[in-house]
mmCIF file of C-alpha atoms in Angstrom:
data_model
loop_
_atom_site.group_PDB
_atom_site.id
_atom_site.type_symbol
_atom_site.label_atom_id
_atom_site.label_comp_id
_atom_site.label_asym_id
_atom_site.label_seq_id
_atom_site.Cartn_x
_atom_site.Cartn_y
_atom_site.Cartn_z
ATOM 1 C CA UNK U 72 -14.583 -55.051 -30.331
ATOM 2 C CA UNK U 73 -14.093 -52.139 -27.730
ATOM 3 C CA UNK U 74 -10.964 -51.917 -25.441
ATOM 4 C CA UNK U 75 -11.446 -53.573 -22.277
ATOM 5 C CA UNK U 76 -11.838 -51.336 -18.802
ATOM 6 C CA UNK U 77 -9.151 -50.654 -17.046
ATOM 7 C CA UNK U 78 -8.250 -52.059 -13.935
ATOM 8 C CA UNK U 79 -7.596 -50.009 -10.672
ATOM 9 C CA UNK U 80 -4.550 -52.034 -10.444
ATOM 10 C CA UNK U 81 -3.355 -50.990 -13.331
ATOM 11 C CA UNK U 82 -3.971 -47.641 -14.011
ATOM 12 C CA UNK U 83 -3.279 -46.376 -9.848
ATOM 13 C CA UNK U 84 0.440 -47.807 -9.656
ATOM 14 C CA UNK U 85 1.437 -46.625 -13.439
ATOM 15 C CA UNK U 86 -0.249 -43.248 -12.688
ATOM 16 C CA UNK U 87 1.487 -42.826 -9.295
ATOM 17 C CA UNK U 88 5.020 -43.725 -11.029
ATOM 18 C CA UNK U 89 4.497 -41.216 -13.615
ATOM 19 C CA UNK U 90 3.457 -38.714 -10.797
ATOM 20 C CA UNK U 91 6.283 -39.389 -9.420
ATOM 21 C CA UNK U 92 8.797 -39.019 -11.785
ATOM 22 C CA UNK U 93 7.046 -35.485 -13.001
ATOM 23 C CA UNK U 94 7.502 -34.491 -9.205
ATOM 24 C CA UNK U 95 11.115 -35.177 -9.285
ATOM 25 C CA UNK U 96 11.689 -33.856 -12.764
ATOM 26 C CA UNK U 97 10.189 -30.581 -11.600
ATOM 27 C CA UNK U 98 11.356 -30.022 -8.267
ATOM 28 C CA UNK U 99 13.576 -32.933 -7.043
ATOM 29 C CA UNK U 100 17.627 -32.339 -7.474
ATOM 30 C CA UNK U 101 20.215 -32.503 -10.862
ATOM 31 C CA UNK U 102 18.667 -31.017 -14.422
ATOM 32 C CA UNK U 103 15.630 -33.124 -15.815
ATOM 33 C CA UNK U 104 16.931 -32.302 -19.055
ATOM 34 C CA UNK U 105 20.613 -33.478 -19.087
ATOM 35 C CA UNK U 106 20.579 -36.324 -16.015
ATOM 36 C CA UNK U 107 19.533 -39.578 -16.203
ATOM 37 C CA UNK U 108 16.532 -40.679 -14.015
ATOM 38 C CA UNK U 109 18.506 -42.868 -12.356
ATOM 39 C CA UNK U 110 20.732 -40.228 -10.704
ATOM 40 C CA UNK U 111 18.040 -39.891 -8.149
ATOM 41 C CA UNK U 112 18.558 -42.900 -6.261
ATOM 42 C CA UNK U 113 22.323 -40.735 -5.558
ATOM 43 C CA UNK U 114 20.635 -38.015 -3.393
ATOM 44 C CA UNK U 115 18.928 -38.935 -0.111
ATOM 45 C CA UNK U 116 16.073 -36.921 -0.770
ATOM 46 C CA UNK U 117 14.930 -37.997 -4.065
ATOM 47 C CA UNK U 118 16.242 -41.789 -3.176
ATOM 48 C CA UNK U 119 12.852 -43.335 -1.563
ATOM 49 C CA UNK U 120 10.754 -41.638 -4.125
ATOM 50 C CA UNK U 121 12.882 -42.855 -7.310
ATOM 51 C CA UNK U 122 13.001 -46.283 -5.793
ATOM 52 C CA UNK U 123 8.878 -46.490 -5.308
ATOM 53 C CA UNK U 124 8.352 -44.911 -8.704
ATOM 54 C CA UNK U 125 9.887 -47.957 -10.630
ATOM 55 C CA UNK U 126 8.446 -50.353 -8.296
ATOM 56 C CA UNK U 127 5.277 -48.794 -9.288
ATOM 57 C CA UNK U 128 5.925 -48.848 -12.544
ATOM 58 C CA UNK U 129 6.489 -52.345 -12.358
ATOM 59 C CA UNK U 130 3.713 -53.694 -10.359
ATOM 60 C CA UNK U 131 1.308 -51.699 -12.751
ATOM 61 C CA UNK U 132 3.257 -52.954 -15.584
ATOM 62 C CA UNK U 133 2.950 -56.552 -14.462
ATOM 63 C CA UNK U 134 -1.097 -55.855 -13.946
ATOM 64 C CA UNK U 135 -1.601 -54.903 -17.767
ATOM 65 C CA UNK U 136 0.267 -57.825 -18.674
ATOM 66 C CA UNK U 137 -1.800 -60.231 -16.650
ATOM 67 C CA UNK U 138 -3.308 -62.705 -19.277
ATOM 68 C CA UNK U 139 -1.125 -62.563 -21.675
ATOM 69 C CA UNK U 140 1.055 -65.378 -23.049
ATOM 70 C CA UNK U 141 4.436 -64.983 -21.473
ATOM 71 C CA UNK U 142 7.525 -64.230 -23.721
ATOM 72 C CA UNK U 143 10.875 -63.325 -23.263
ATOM 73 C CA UNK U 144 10.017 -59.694 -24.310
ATOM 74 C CA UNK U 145 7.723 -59.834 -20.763
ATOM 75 C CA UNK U 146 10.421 -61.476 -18.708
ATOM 76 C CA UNK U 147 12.674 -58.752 -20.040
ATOM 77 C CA UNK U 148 10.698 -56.017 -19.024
ATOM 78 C CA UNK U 149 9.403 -57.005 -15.638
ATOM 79 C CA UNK U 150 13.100 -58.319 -14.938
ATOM 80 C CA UNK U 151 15.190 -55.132 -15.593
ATOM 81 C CA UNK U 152 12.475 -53.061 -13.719
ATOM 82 C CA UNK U 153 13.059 -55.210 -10.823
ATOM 83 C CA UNK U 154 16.770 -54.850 -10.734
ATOM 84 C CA UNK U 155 16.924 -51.328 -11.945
ATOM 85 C CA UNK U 156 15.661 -50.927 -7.701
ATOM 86 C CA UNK U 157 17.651 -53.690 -6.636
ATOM 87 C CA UNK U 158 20.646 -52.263 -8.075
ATOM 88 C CA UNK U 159 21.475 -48.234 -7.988
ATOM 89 C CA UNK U 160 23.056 -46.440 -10.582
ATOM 90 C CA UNK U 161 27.093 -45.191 -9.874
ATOM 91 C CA UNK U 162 27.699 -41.377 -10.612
ATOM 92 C CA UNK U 163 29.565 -40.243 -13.969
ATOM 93 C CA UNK U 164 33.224 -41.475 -14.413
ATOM 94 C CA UNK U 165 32.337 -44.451 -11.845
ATOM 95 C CA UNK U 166 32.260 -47.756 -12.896
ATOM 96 C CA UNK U 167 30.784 -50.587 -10.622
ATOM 97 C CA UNK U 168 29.379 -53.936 -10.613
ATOM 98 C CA UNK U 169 25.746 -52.207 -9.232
ATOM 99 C CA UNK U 170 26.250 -49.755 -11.945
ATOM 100 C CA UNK U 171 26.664 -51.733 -14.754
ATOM 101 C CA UNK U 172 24.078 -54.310 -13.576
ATOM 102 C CA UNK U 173 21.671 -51.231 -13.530
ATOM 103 C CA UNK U 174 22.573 -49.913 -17.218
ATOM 104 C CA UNK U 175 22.121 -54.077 -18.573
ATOM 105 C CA UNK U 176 18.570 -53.853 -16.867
ATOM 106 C CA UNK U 177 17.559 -50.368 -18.087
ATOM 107 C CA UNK U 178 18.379 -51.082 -21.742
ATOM 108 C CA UNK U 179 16.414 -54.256 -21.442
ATOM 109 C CA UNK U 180 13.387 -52.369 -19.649
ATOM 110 C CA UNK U 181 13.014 -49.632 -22.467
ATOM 111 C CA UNK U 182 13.913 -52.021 -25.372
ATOM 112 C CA UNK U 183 11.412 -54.871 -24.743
ATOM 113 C CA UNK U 184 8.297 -53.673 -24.214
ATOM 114 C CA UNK U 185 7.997 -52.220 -27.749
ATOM 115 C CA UNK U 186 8.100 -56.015 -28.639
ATOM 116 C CA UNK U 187 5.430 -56.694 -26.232
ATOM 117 C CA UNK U 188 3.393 -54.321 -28.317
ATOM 118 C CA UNK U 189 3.834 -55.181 -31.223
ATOM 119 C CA UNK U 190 2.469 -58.564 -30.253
ATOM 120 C CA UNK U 191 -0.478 -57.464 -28.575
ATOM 121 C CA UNK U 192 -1.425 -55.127 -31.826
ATOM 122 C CA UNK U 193 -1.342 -58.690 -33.890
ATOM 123 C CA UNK U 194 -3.310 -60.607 -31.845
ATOM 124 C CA UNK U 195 -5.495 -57.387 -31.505
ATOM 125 C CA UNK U 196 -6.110 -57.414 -35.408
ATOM 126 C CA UNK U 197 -6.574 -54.294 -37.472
ATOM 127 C CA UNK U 198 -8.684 -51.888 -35.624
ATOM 128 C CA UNK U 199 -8.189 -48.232 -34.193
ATOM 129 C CA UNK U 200 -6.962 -49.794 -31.002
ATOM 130 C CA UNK U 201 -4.057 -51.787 -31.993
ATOM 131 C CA UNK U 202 -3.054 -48.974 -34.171
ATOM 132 C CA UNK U 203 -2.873 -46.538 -30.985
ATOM 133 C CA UNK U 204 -0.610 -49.363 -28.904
ATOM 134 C CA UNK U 205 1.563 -49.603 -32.518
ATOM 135 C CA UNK U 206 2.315 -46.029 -32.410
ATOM 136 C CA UNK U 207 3.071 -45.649 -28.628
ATOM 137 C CA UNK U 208 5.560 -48.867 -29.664
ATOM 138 C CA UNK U 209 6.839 -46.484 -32.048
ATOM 139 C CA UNK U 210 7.702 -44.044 -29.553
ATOM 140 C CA UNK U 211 8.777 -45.759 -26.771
ATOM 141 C CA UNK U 212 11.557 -47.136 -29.462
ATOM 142 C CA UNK U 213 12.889 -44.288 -31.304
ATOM 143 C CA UNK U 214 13.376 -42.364 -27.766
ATOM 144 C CA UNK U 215 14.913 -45.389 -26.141
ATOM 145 C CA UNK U 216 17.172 -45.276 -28.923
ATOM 146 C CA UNK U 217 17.444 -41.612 -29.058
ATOM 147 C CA UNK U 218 18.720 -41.969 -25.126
ATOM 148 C CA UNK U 219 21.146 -44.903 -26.053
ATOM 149 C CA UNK U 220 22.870 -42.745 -28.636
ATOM 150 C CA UNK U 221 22.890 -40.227 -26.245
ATOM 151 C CA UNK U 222 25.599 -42.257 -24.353
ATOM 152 C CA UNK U 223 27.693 -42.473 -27.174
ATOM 153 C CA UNK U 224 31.084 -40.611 -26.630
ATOM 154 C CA UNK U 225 31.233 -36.831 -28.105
ATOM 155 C CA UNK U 226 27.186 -37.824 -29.208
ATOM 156 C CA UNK U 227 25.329 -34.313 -29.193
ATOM 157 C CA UNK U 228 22.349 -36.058 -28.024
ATOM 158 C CA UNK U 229 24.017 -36.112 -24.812
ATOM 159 C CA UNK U 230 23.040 -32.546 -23.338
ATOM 160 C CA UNK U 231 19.390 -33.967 -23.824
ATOM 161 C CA UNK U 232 20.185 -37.473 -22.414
ATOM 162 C CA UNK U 233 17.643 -37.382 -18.950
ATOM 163 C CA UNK U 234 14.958 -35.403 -21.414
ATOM 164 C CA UNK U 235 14.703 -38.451 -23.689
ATOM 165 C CA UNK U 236 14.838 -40.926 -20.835
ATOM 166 C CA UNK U 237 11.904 -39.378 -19.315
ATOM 167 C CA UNK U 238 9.560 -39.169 -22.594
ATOM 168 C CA UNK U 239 10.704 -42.934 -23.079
ATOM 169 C CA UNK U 240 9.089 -43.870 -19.525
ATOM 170 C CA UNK U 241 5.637 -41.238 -20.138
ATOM 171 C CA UNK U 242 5.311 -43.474 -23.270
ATOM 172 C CA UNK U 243 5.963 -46.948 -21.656
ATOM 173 C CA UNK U 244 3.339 -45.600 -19.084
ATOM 174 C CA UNK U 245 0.588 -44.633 -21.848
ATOM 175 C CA UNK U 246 1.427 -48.201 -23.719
ATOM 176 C CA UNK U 247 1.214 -50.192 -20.535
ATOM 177 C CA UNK U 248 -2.180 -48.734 -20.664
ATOM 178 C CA UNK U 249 -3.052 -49.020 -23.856
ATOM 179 C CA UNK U 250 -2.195 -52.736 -23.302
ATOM 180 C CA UNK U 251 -4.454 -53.549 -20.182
ATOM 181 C CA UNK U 252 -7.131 -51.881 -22.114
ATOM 182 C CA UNK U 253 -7.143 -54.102 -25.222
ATOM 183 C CA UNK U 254 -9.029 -56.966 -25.317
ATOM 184 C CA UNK U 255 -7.712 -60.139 -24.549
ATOM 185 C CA UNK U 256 -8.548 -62.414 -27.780
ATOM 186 C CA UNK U 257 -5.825 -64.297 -27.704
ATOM 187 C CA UNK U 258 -6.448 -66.840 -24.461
ATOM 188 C CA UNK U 259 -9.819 -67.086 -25.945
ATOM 189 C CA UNK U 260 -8.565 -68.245 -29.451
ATOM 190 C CA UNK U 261 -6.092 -70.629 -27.660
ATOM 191 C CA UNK U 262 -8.601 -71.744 -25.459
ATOM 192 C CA UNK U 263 -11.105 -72.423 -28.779
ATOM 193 C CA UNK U 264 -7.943 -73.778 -30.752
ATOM 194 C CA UNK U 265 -7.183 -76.515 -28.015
ATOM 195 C CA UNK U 266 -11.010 -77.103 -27.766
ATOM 196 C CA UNK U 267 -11.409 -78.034 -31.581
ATOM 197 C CA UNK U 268 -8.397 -80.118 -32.132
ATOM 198 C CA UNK U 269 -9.947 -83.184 -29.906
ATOM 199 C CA UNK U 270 -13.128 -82.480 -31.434
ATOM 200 C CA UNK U 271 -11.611 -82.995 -35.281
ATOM 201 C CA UNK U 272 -9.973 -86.141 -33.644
ATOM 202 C CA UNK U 273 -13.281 -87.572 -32.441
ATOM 203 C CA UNK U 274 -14.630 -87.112 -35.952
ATOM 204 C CA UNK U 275 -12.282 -88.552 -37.460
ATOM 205 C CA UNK U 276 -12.428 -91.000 -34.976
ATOM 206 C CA UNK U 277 -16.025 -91.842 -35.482
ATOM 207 C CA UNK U 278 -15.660 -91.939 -39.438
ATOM 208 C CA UNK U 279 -13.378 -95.426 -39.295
ATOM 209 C CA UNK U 280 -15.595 -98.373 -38.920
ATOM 210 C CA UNK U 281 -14.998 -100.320 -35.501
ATOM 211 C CA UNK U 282 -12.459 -103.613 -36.872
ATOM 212 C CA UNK U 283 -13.667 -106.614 -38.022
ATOM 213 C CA UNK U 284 -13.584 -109.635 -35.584
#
């Protein structure tokens, strides 16, 4: 089966976000290589822009989920997204309760949607499709983990900490995409599941002979 077509309300708020953040990478404040992207909601400038990006990011992201079954991998996602705006980042060497709320909500934004993925190549089955969302799964977790170990203390990852963030949010762009365009089989197997199982019932039903009176 071909991928579906993608929806204007998916691919305009995803494409926007990642607009966005390759604006402020290349001309907004800090070094896009070494800071984190969340060091632009600290600068008044770049504040407004970082905050729309992920809201962006999350209203397309909630779009190519539509239809879906919903699992905690989803909630994940579309949860730390929301509170990654809702609660700012605090500069190196701070530590406060909007800061650490922030980190909690990024980790689970990068880390889930891989899952989510995963899942969708499955019910996908083996074509050239699911293979394409399995490898931008692939991505999205070996540079979210490459940008976790990059926090580590003395980690020499660290000098490329806001490069790795950034390629971790391209890819959860492209896979967000690559989601929305595969085609949704699985509400249609539920939907055929749940159909046959009174239909078996009926049968057997209809095979025992009315009682005796």
């Amino acid at each position: 089966m071909p991928p579906a077509q993608l929806r204007p309300g998916v691919v305009l708020p995803l494409t926007g976000a990642a607009s966005i953040l390759l604006l402020l990478s290349a001309l907004g404040p800090g070094d896009p290589v070494a800071d984190v992207i969340s060091d632009y909601a600290l600068h008044p400038s770049s504040a407004p822009w970082f905050a729309l990006c992920v809201l962006l990011l999350a209203i397309g992201g909630t779009a190519a989920l539509t239809g879906l079954p919903r699992s905690w991998a989803f909630r994940a996602w579309q949860g730390g997204a929301v509170l990654c705006v809702v609660f700012p980042s605090n500069a190196d060497g701070e530590s406060t309760f909007s800061g650490d709320v922030h980190r909690l909500a990024g980790g689970a934004l990068l880390a889930s949607l891989p899952v989510v993925g995963w899942k969708v190549a499955r019910w996908a089955g083996a074509t050239g499709h699911a293979r394409t969302v399995v490898r931008l799964s692939l991505l999205v977790l070996v540079t979210a983990l490459l940008f976790g170990v990059s926090h580590l203390t003395a980690s020499p990852l660290g000098v490329a900490r806001g490069l790795f963030e950034r390629i971790t949010v391209f890819a959860q762009a492209g896979l967000l995409l690559a989601i929305a365009a595969t085609p949704r089989l699985i509400p249609a197997k539920a939907e055929s599941q749940s159909d046959d199982v009174p239909e078996s019932t009926d049968k057997r039903d209809a095979a025992v002979p009315p009682p005796q009176v």
